[in-house]
Structure formats: structure tokens, C-alpha cells
Amino acid sequence: QQQVKQSPQSLIVQKGGISIINCAYENTAFDYFPWYQQFPGKGPALLIAIRPDVSEKKEGRFTISFNKSAKQFSLHIMDSQPGDSATYFCAASSGQAGTALIFGKGTTLSVSS
Amino acid sequence: DTAVSQTPKYLVTQMGNDKSIKCEQNLGHDTMYWYKQDSKKFLKIMFSYNNKELIINETVPNRFSPKSPDKAHLNLHINSLELGDSAVYFCASSPANLVDTQYFGPGTRLTVL
């Protein structure tokens, strides 16, 4: 049973374009929604995260949009750069100590120059 | 000043062997985790420890046994290795005040022949 559904599986964007990755969750107990970025041969690194009390969070070129009623959240990468080419994972957790992150299946982003 | 480190980075072994992967974090975090990333890049929790106590033990074969000698270390021992155990294993840690924010190690690529 997949609790966090992520789409698309892969994405190709032109340099300078906007990359959009979507996720949907099922468990209403989730209250923390991070995005992780993973480069080949490296571990996932926290990119940006949001909690349900806000609908949007922006850090530089990265923005999370959150829709609690629809149980959906998305990552927008503005002015996408070739260095952004990586695999992006959305995740969710319920905020207890030791609680696991439940990950989406990942989106492989390629930014062409 | 490595935050979460794992050894070895690569591990190639024969079916039936027993192997261990070591993880250390120097961030002073209370909680540590093991995740498995399969060939399709899907990340799934295996175990979590909070202050040396087992919190999460997902449906993982009992051939896998985590050991936490102290708060800074969480090792993974695998008995009777099988072909299906081939994957990348990631250790992660999180602080007590931000239980959701998990920092991942560089991963150990295990190949079972």
C-alpha cells in the first residue's frame, strides 16, 4: 500500500523553465512534508519542507505548495538549471520521535541546456 | 566534519555470507534509522532507534539485525545474504527537537552474487 503517490516519474525541462512535481498522500495523520534531492551515488538531502499550517513555503528557487483539503503537495523549481538534474523525492511523516519518512517513488529531473 | 558516515561504501559478497554495515553520526542526534533503496530507487524504512531503543521494525526478514552500541552508532548486520538483499542501504539521523528532519548518510551499495 503506497501512502505517498508521486508524479511524474521523469521530467525533462529546458534551462530556465519551471519544473513541477506533484505528490498526494492518504494518511491524514501526516503533518510534515519534506522534499529530498538525491544525486547519483549520494544520499538524499533535505531540500525544503512544509507543515500543514501553511499553504506555501518558498526558499530561493524552490517552492512547496500545499493543499490540505485535497491532500496534495507539490514542488516548483523556478529557473531550472542543469545543476538541478537529480532525483527528487517527496515524503511525509506524522512527527513522532523515530517516525519513519514515507517516501514517494521519486522523479528523475533532467534540465537540458 | 562528516555528519552521517557509513562504512563500507561498496560491499560485494556471495550468497549465504554474513556482513555488517556501520553507521556513525557526529551531530549529537537522538534518533537513527536504516532505509533500503531498491533498484528502482524506492526508499523504504527498515528500522529506527531512539536513544538506543528500537522504535520501528518494519516487515524485514529477521536475517537483518540492527545494533545500537550508543546514540552515535547504528550498525546493520545481515545474516545468510540473499540475491534480493542487493540494494543501497542508507543510514539517517534526526535531532530530538526536529524529529522529522532526517539527515542521510552517503549509502552502502550491497551486491550479493
PDB file of C-alpha atoms in Angstrom:
ATOM      1  CA  GLN A   1       0.000   0.000   0.000  1.00  0.00           C
ATOM      2  CA  GLN A   2       1.642   3.174  -1.205  1.00  0.00           C
ATOM      3  CA  GLN A   3       0.779   6.030   1.107  1.00  0.00           C
ATOM      4  CA  VAL A   4       2.506   8.784  -0.886  1.00  0.00           C
ATOM      5  CA  LYS A   5       1.983   8.899  -4.647  1.00  0.00           C
ATOM      6  CA  GLN A   6       4.406  10.967  -6.721  1.00  0.00           C
ATOM      7  CA  SER A   7       4.255  12.060 -10.333  1.00  0.00           C
ATOM      8  CA  PRO A   8       5.661  12.276 -12.910  1.00  0.00           C
ATOM      9  CA  GLN A   9       8.221   9.500 -12.808  1.00  0.00           C
ATOM     10  CA  SER A  10      10.545  11.521 -15.035  1.00  0.00           C
ATOM     11  CA  LEU A  11      10.656  15.095 -16.230  1.00  0.00           C
ATOM     12  CA  ILE A  12      12.673  16.940 -18.845  1.00  0.00           C
ATOM     13  CA  VAL A  13      12.765  20.725 -18.617  1.00  0.00           C
ATOM     14  CA  GLN A  14      14.627  23.359 -20.581  1.00  0.00           C
ATOM     15  CA  LYS A  15      17.121  25.526 -18.746  1.00  0.00           C
ATOM     16  CA  GLY A  16      15.280  28.482 -17.268  1.00  0.00           C
ATOM     17  CA  GLY A  17      11.945  26.674 -17.239  1.00  0.00           C
ATOM     18  CA  ILE A  18       9.730  25.679 -14.320  1.00  0.00           C
ATOM     19  CA  SER A  19       9.839  22.102 -13.005  1.00  0.00           C
ATOM     20  CA  ILE A  20       6.725  20.872 -11.207  1.00  0.00           C
ATOM     21  CA  ILE A  21       6.487  17.619  -9.269  1.00  0.00           C
ATOM     22  CA  ASN A  22       3.281  16.522  -7.578  1.00  0.00           C
ATOM     23  CA  CYS A  23       2.539  14.299  -4.606  1.00  0.00           C
ATOM     24  CA  ALA A  24      -0.621  13.047  -2.952  1.00  0.00           C
ATOM     25  CA  TYR A  25      -0.990  11.363   0.411  1.00  0.00           C
ATOM     26  CA  GLU A  26      -3.651   9.282   2.091  1.00  0.00           C
ATOM     27  CA  ASN A  27      -2.916   9.328   5.812  1.00  0.00           C
ATOM     28  CA  THR A  28      -4.468  12.378   7.499  1.00  0.00           C
ATOM     29  CA  ALA A  29      -2.122  11.858  10.459  1.00  0.00           C
ATOM     30  CA  PHE A  30       0.797  13.090   8.352  1.00  0.00           C
ATOM     31  CA  ASP A  31       1.867  16.547   9.432  1.00  0.00           C
ATOM     32  CA  TYR A  32       5.298  17.035   7.923  1.00  0.00           C
ATOM     33  CA  PHE A  33       6.026  17.026   4.205  1.00  0.00           C
ATOM     34  CA  PRO A  34       9.662  17.301   3.095  1.00  0.00           C
ATOM     35  CA  TRP A  35      11.252  17.134  -0.308  1.00  0.00           C
ATOM     36  CA  TYR A  36      14.594  15.425  -0.734  1.00  0.00           C
ATOM     37  CA  GLN A  37      17.083  15.779  -3.580  1.00  0.00           C
ATOM     38  CA  GLN A  38      19.362  12.898  -4.496  1.00  0.00           C
ATOM     39  CA  PHE A  39      22.299  12.991  -6.883  1.00  0.00           C
ATOM     40  CA  PRO A  40      23.725   9.735  -8.317  1.00  0.00           C
ATOM     41  CA  GLY A  41      25.878   7.929  -5.777  1.00  0.00           C
ATOM     42  CA  LYS A  42      24.841  10.233  -2.921  1.00  0.00           C
ATOM     43  CA  GLY A  43      22.390  10.081  -0.074  1.00  0.00           C
ATOM     44  CA  PRO A  44      19.108  12.028  -0.157  1.00  0.00           C
ATOM     45  CA  ALA A  45      19.485  15.601   1.099  1.00  0.00           C
ATOM     46  CA  LEU A  46      16.682  17.681   2.574  1.00  0.00           C
ATOM     47  CA  LEU A  47      15.718  20.422   0.143  1.00  0.00           C
ATOM     48  CA  ILE A  48      12.657  22.089   1.659  1.00  0.00           C
ATOM     49  CA  ALA A  49       9.796  21.060   3.948  1.00  0.00           C
ATOM     50  CA  ILE A  50       6.340  22.260   4.939  1.00  0.00           C
ATOM     51  CA  ARG A  51       3.800  21.668   7.692  1.00  0.00           C
ATOM     52  CA  PRO A  52       0.012  21.782   7.132  1.00  0.00           C
ATOM     53  CA  ASP A  53      -0.475  25.130   8.875  1.00  0.00           C
ATOM     54  CA  VAL A  54       0.786  26.988   5.788  1.00  0.00           C
ATOM     55  CA  SER A  55      -0.190  26.645   2.139  1.00  0.00           C
ATOM     56  CA  GLU A  56       3.109  27.678   0.606  1.00  0.00           C
ATOM     57  CA  LYS A  57       6.778  27.857   1.510  1.00  0.00           C
ATOM     58  CA  LYS A  58       9.498  29.355  -0.630  1.00  0.00           C
ATOM     59  CA  GLU A  59      13.257  29.008  -0.327  1.00  0.00           C
ATOM     60  CA  GLY A  60      15.174  30.572  -3.173  1.00  0.00           C
ATOM     61  CA  ARG A  61      14.084  28.973  -6.433  1.00  0.00           C
ATOM     62  CA  PHE A  62      12.225  26.161  -4.640  1.00  0.00           C
ATOM     63  CA  THR A  63       8.584  26.447  -3.556  1.00  0.00           C
ATOM     64  CA  ILE A  64       6.277  23.934  -1.919  1.00  0.00           C
ATOM     65  CA  SER A  65       2.543  24.379  -2.461  1.00  0.00           C
ATOM     66  CA  PHE A  66       0.305  22.501  -0.030  1.00  0.00           C
ATOM     67  CA  ASN A  67      -3.422  21.752  -0.325  1.00  0.00           C
ATOM     68  CA  LYS A  68      -4.631  20.138   2.891  1.00  0.00           C
ATOM     69  CA  SER A  69      -8.205  19.508   1.751  1.00  0.00           C
ATOM     70  CA  ALA A  70      -7.032  17.746  -1.401  1.00  0.00           C
ATOM     71  CA  LYS A  71      -4.203  16.000   0.452  1.00  0.00           C
ATOM     72  CA  GLN A  72      -1.758  17.114  -2.193  1.00  0.00           C
ATOM     73  CA  PHE A  73       1.519  18.992  -2.256  1.00  0.00           C
ATOM     74  CA  SER A  74       3.896  19.961  -4.999  1.00  0.00           C
ATOM     75  CA  LEU A  75       7.429  21.191  -5.585  1.00  0.00           C
ATOM     76  CA  HIS A  76       8.070  24.005  -8.025  1.00  0.00           C
ATOM     77  CA  ILE A  77      11.605  24.718  -9.197  1.00  0.00           C
ATOM     78  CA  MET A  78      11.811  28.114 -10.838  1.00  0.00           C
ATOM     79  CA  ASP A  79      14.511  28.999 -13.374  1.00  0.00           C
ATOM     80  CA  SER A  80      15.596  25.348 -13.536  1.00  0.00           C
ATOM     81  CA  GLN A  81      19.330  24.830 -14.038  1.00  0.00           C
ATOM     82  CA  PRO A  82      21.351  21.855 -15.308  1.00  0.00           C
ATOM     83  CA  GLY A  83      22.728  21.503 -11.766  1.00  0.00           C
ATOM     84  CA  ASP A  84      19.186  20.760 -10.605  1.00  0.00           C
ATOM     85  CA  SER A  85      19.246  17.498 -12.569  1.00  0.00           C
ATOM     86  CA  ALA A  86      18.695  14.865  -9.876  1.00  0.00           C
ATOM     87  CA  THR A  87      16.058  12.582  -8.423  1.00  0.00           C
ATOM     88  CA  TYR A  88      13.504  14.296  -6.215  1.00  0.00           C
ATOM     89  CA  PHE A  89      11.515  12.527  -3.543  1.00  0.00           C
ATOM     90  CA  CYS A  90       8.501  13.799  -1.682  1.00  0.00           C
ATOM     91  CA  ALA A  91       7.890  12.315   1.726  1.00  0.00           C
ATOM     92  CA  ALA A  92       5.541  12.514   4.678  1.00  0.00           C
ATOM     93  CA  SER A  93       5.622  11.678   8.348  1.00  0.00           C
ATOM     94  CA  SER A  94       3.469  12.016  11.437  1.00  0.00           C
ATOM     95  CA  GLY A  95       6.034  13.782  13.581  1.00  0.00           C
ATOM     96  CA  GLN A  96       6.696  11.357  16.423  1.00  0.00           C
ATOM     97  CA  ALA A  97      10.237  10.652  17.581  1.00  0.00           C
ATOM     98  CA  GLY A  98      11.635   7.846  15.494  1.00  0.00           C
ATOM     99  CA  THR A  99       8.819   8.052  12.969  1.00  0.00           C
ATOM    100  CA  ALA A 100       9.844   6.995   9.513  1.00  0.00           C
ATOM    101  CA  LEU A 101       9.581   9.134   6.440  1.00  0.00           C
ATOM    102  CA  ILE A 102       7.202   7.583   3.919  1.00  0.00           C
ATOM    103  CA  PHE A 103       8.656   8.362   0.517  1.00  0.00           C
ATOM    104  CA  GLY A 104       7.115   8.752  -2.908  1.00  0.00           C
ATOM    105  CA  LYS A 105       8.700   6.750  -5.703  1.00  0.00           C
ATOM    106  CA  GLY A 106      10.823   9.647  -6.934  1.00  0.00           C
ATOM    107  CA  THR A 107      11.006  11.867 -10.005  1.00  0.00           C
ATOM    108  CA  THR A 108      14.089  11.984 -12.174  1.00  0.00           C
ATOM    109  CA  LEU A 109      14.549  15.543 -13.384  1.00  0.00           C
ATOM    110  CA  SER A 110      16.760  16.384 -16.343  1.00  0.00           C
ATOM    111  CA  VAL A 111      17.362  20.027 -17.137  1.00  0.00           C
ATOM    112  CA  SER A 112      18.703  20.484 -20.640  1.00  0.00           C
ATOM    113  CA  SER A 113      20.969  23.364 -21.512  1.00  0.00           C
TER     114      SER A 113
ATOM    115  CA  ASP B   1      33.329  17.153   9.536  1.00  0.00           C
ATOM    116  CA  THR B   2      31.211  14.327   8.116  1.00  0.00           C
ATOM    117  CA  ALA B   3      27.725  14.374   9.642  1.00  0.00           C
ATOM    118  CA  VAL B   4      26.452  10.834   8.962  1.00  0.00           C
ATOM    119  CA  SER B   5      29.031   8.358   7.756  1.00  0.00           C
ATOM    120  CA  GLN B   6      28.721   4.762   6.644  1.00  0.00           C
ATOM    121  CA  THR B   7      31.269   2.041   6.015  1.00  0.00           C
ATOM    122  CA  PRO B   8      31.847   0.436   3.677  1.00  0.00           C
ATOM    123  CA  LYS B   9      30.603   2.401   0.670  1.00  0.00           C
ATOM    124  CA  TYR B  10      30.580  -0.706  -1.507  1.00  0.00           C
ATOM    125  CA  LEU B  11      30.110  -4.297  -0.381  1.00  0.00           C
ATOM    126  CA  VAL B  12      30.250  -7.241  -2.775  1.00  0.00           C
ATOM    127  CA  THR B  13      29.701 -10.680  -1.316  1.00  0.00           C
ATOM    128  CA  GLN B  14      28.463 -14.182  -2.032  1.00  0.00           C
ATOM    129  CA  MET B  15      25.050 -15.571  -1.186  1.00  0.00           C
ATOM    130  CA  GLY B  16      24.912 -17.112   2.259  1.00  0.00           C
ATOM    131  CA  ASN B  17      27.558 -14.869   3.783  1.00  0.00           C
ATOM    132  CA  ASP B  18      27.086 -12.655   6.846  1.00  0.00           C
ATOM    133  CA  LYS B  19      28.014  -8.979   6.595  1.00  0.00           C
ATOM    134  CA  SER B  20      27.766  -5.770   8.610  1.00  0.00           C
ATOM    135  CA  ILE B  21      27.359  -2.133   7.667  1.00  0.00           C
ATOM    136  CA  LYS B  22      28.427   0.515  10.150  1.00  0.00           C
ATOM    137  CA  CYS B  23      26.888   3.937  10.664  1.00  0.00           C
ATOM    138  CA  GLU B  24      28.076   6.813  12.793  1.00  0.00           C
ATOM    139  CA  GLN B  25      26.690  10.310  13.263  1.00  0.00           C
ATOM    140  CA  ASN B  26      28.554  13.192  14.890  1.00  0.00           C
ATOM    141  CA  LEU B  27      25.534  15.523  15.046  1.00  0.00           C
ATOM    142  CA  GLY B  28      24.501  14.620  18.578  1.00  0.00           C
ATOM    143  CA  HIS B  29      21.144  13.333  17.323  1.00  0.00           C
ATOM    144  CA  ASP B  30      18.961  11.035  19.409  1.00  0.00           C
ATOM    145  CA  THR B  31      17.339   9.032  16.640  1.00  0.00           C
ATOM    146  CA  MET B  32      18.881   6.923  13.900  1.00  0.00           C
ATOM    147  CA  TYR B  33      17.368   4.989  11.018  1.00  0.00           C
ATOM    148  CA  TRP B  34      18.119   2.438   8.342  1.00  0.00           C
ATOM    149  CA  TYR B  35      16.457   2.755   4.948  1.00  0.00           C
ATOM    150  CA  LYS B  36      16.721   0.453   1.924  1.00  0.00           C
ATOM    151  CA  GLN B  37      16.720   1.834  -1.619  1.00  0.00           C
ATOM    152  CA  ASP B  38      15.952  -0.762  -4.265  1.00  0.00           C
ATOM    153  CA  SER B  39      16.971  -0.846  -7.903  1.00  0.00           C
ATOM    154  CA  LYS B  40      14.016   1.376  -8.818  1.00  0.00           C
ATOM    155  CA  LYS B  41      15.216   3.970  -6.286  1.00  0.00           C
ATOM    156  CA  PHE B  42      12.296   3.334  -3.932  1.00  0.00           C
ATOM    157  CA  LEU B  43      13.258   4.261  -0.354  1.00  0.00           C
ATOM    158  CA  LYS B  44      11.721   2.302   2.479  1.00  0.00           C
ATOM    159  CA  ILE B  45      12.278   2.384   6.232  1.00  0.00           C
ATOM    160  CA  MET B  46      13.719  -0.707   7.849  1.00  0.00           C
ATOM    161  CA  PHE B  47      14.432   0.291  11.451  1.00  0.00           C
ATOM    162  CA  SER B  48      14.623   3.292  13.714  1.00  0.00           C
ATOM    163  CA  TYR B  49      16.233   3.697  17.114  1.00  0.00           C
ATOM    164  CA  ASN B  50      15.590   6.494  19.586  1.00  0.00           C
ATOM    165  CA  ASN B  51      18.126   6.793  22.394  1.00  0.00           C
ATOM    166  CA  LYS B  52      19.306   3.252  21.689  1.00  0.00           C
ATOM    167  CA  GLU B  53      15.778   1.823  21.870  1.00  0.00           C
ATOM    168  CA  LEU B  54      14.157   0.169  18.870  1.00  0.00           C
ATOM    169  CA  ILE B  55      11.164   2.219  17.730  1.00  0.00           C
ATOM    170  CA  ILE B  56      10.364   0.907  14.274  1.00  0.00           C
ATOM    171  CA  ASN B  57      10.933  -2.585  12.986  1.00  0.00           C
ATOM    172  CA  GLU B  58       9.229  -2.848   9.639  1.00  0.00           C
ATOM    173  CA  THR B  59       8.470  -6.114   7.948  1.00  0.00           C
ATOM    174  CA  VAL B  60      12.081  -7.026   7.420  1.00  0.00           C
ATOM    175  CA  PRO B  61      13.414 -10.597   7.451  1.00  0.00           C
ATOM    176  CA  ASN B  62      14.893 -11.494  10.813  1.00  0.00           C
ATOM    177  CA  ARG B  63      18.180 -12.066   8.995  1.00  0.00           C
ATOM    178  CA  PHE B  64      18.552  -8.295   9.396  1.00  0.00           C
ATOM    179  CA  SER B  65      19.505  -7.202  12.899  1.00  0.00           C
ATOM    180  CA  PRO B  66      20.291  -3.628  13.900  1.00  0.00           C
ATOM    181  CA  LYS B  67      22.641  -2.954  16.780  1.00  0.00           C
ATOM    182  CA  SER B  68      22.983   0.367  18.563  1.00  0.00           C
ATOM    183  CA  PRO B  69      26.001   0.340  20.917  1.00  0.00           C
ATOM    184  CA  ASP B  70      25.477   4.042  21.716  1.00  0.00           C
ATOM    185  CA  LYS B  71      23.467   7.022  20.479  1.00  0.00           C
ATOM    186  CA  ALA B  72      26.028   7.870  17.815  1.00  0.00           C
ATOM    187  CA  HIS B  73      26.152   4.451  16.167  1.00  0.00           C
ATOM    188  CA  LEU B  74      23.641   2.177  14.500  1.00  0.00           C
ATOM    189  CA  ASN B  75      25.044  -0.844  12.741  1.00  0.00           C
ATOM    190  CA  LEU B  76      23.209  -3.254  10.459  1.00  0.00           C
ATOM    191  CA  HIS B  77      24.095  -6.925  10.475  1.00  0.00           C
ATOM    192  CA  ILE B  78      22.773  -9.206   7.782  1.00  0.00           C
ATOM    193  CA  ASN B  79      22.911 -12.989   8.034  1.00  0.00           C
ATOM    194  CA  SER B  80      22.665 -15.522   5.214  1.00  0.00           C
ATOM    195  CA  LEU B  81      22.657 -12.938   2.459  1.00  0.00           C
ATOM    196  CA  GLU B  82      20.310 -13.496  -0.487  1.00  0.00           C
ATOM    197  CA  LEU B  83      20.309 -12.119  -4.028  1.00  0.00           C
ATOM    198  CA  GLY B  84      17.266  -9.971  -3.190  1.00  0.00           C
ATOM    199  CA  ASP B  85      19.220  -8.154  -0.490  1.00  0.00           C
ATOM    200  CA  SER B  86      21.185  -6.337  -3.182  1.00  0.00           C
ATOM    201  CA  ALA B  87      20.327  -2.655  -2.751  1.00  0.00           C
ATOM    202  CA  VAL B  88      21.678   0.595  -1.403  1.00  0.00           C
ATOM    203  CA  TYR B  89      21.313   0.931   2.356  1.00  0.00           C
ATOM    204  CA  PHE B  90      21.121   4.382   3.899  1.00  0.00           C
ATOM    205  CA  CYS B  91      21.616   5.351   7.491  1.00  0.00           C
ATOM    206  CA  ALA B  92      19.961   8.564   8.712  1.00  0.00           C
ATOM    207  CA  SER B  93      19.631  10.525  11.939  1.00  0.00           C
ATOM    208  CA  SER B  94      17.369  13.210  13.334  1.00  0.00           C
ATOM    209  CA  PRO B  95      17.559  15.571  16.320  1.00  0.00           C
ATOM    210  CA  ALA B  96      15.171  15.443  19.271  1.00  0.00           C
ATOM    211  CA  ASN B  97      13.867  18.965  18.640  1.00  0.00           C
ATOM    212  CA  LEU B  98      13.142  18.363  14.938  1.00  0.00           C
ATOM    213  CA  VAL B  99      12.168  14.722  14.878  1.00  0.00           C
ATOM    214  CA  ASP B 100      11.126  14.795  11.241  1.00  0.00           C
ATOM    215  CA  THR B 101      14.284  16.351   9.836  1.00  0.00           C
ATOM    216  CA  GLN B 102      16.395  13.415   8.820  1.00  0.00           C
ATOM    217  CA  TYR B 103      19.971  13.621   7.619  1.00  0.00           C
ATOM    218  CA  PHE B 104      21.114  10.793   5.399  1.00  0.00           C
ATOM    219  CA  GLY B 105      24.500   9.156   5.052  1.00  0.00           C
ATOM    220  CA  PRO B 106      26.155   8.511   1.677  1.00  0.00           C
ATOM    221  CA  GLY B 107      24.820   4.971   1.410  1.00  0.00           C
ATOM    222  CA  THR B 108      26.307   1.486   1.155  1.00  0.00           C
ATOM    223  CA  ARG B 109      25.791  -0.345  -2.116  1.00  0.00           C
ATOM    224  CA  LEU B 110      25.438  -4.038  -1.325  1.00  0.00           C
ATOM    225  CA  THR B 111      25.767  -6.517  -4.165  1.00  0.00           C
ATOM    226  CA  VAL B 112      25.070 -10.179  -3.473  1.00  0.00           C
ATOM    227  CA  LEU B 113      26.405 -12.591  -6.095  1.00  0.00           C
TER     228      LEU B 113
END
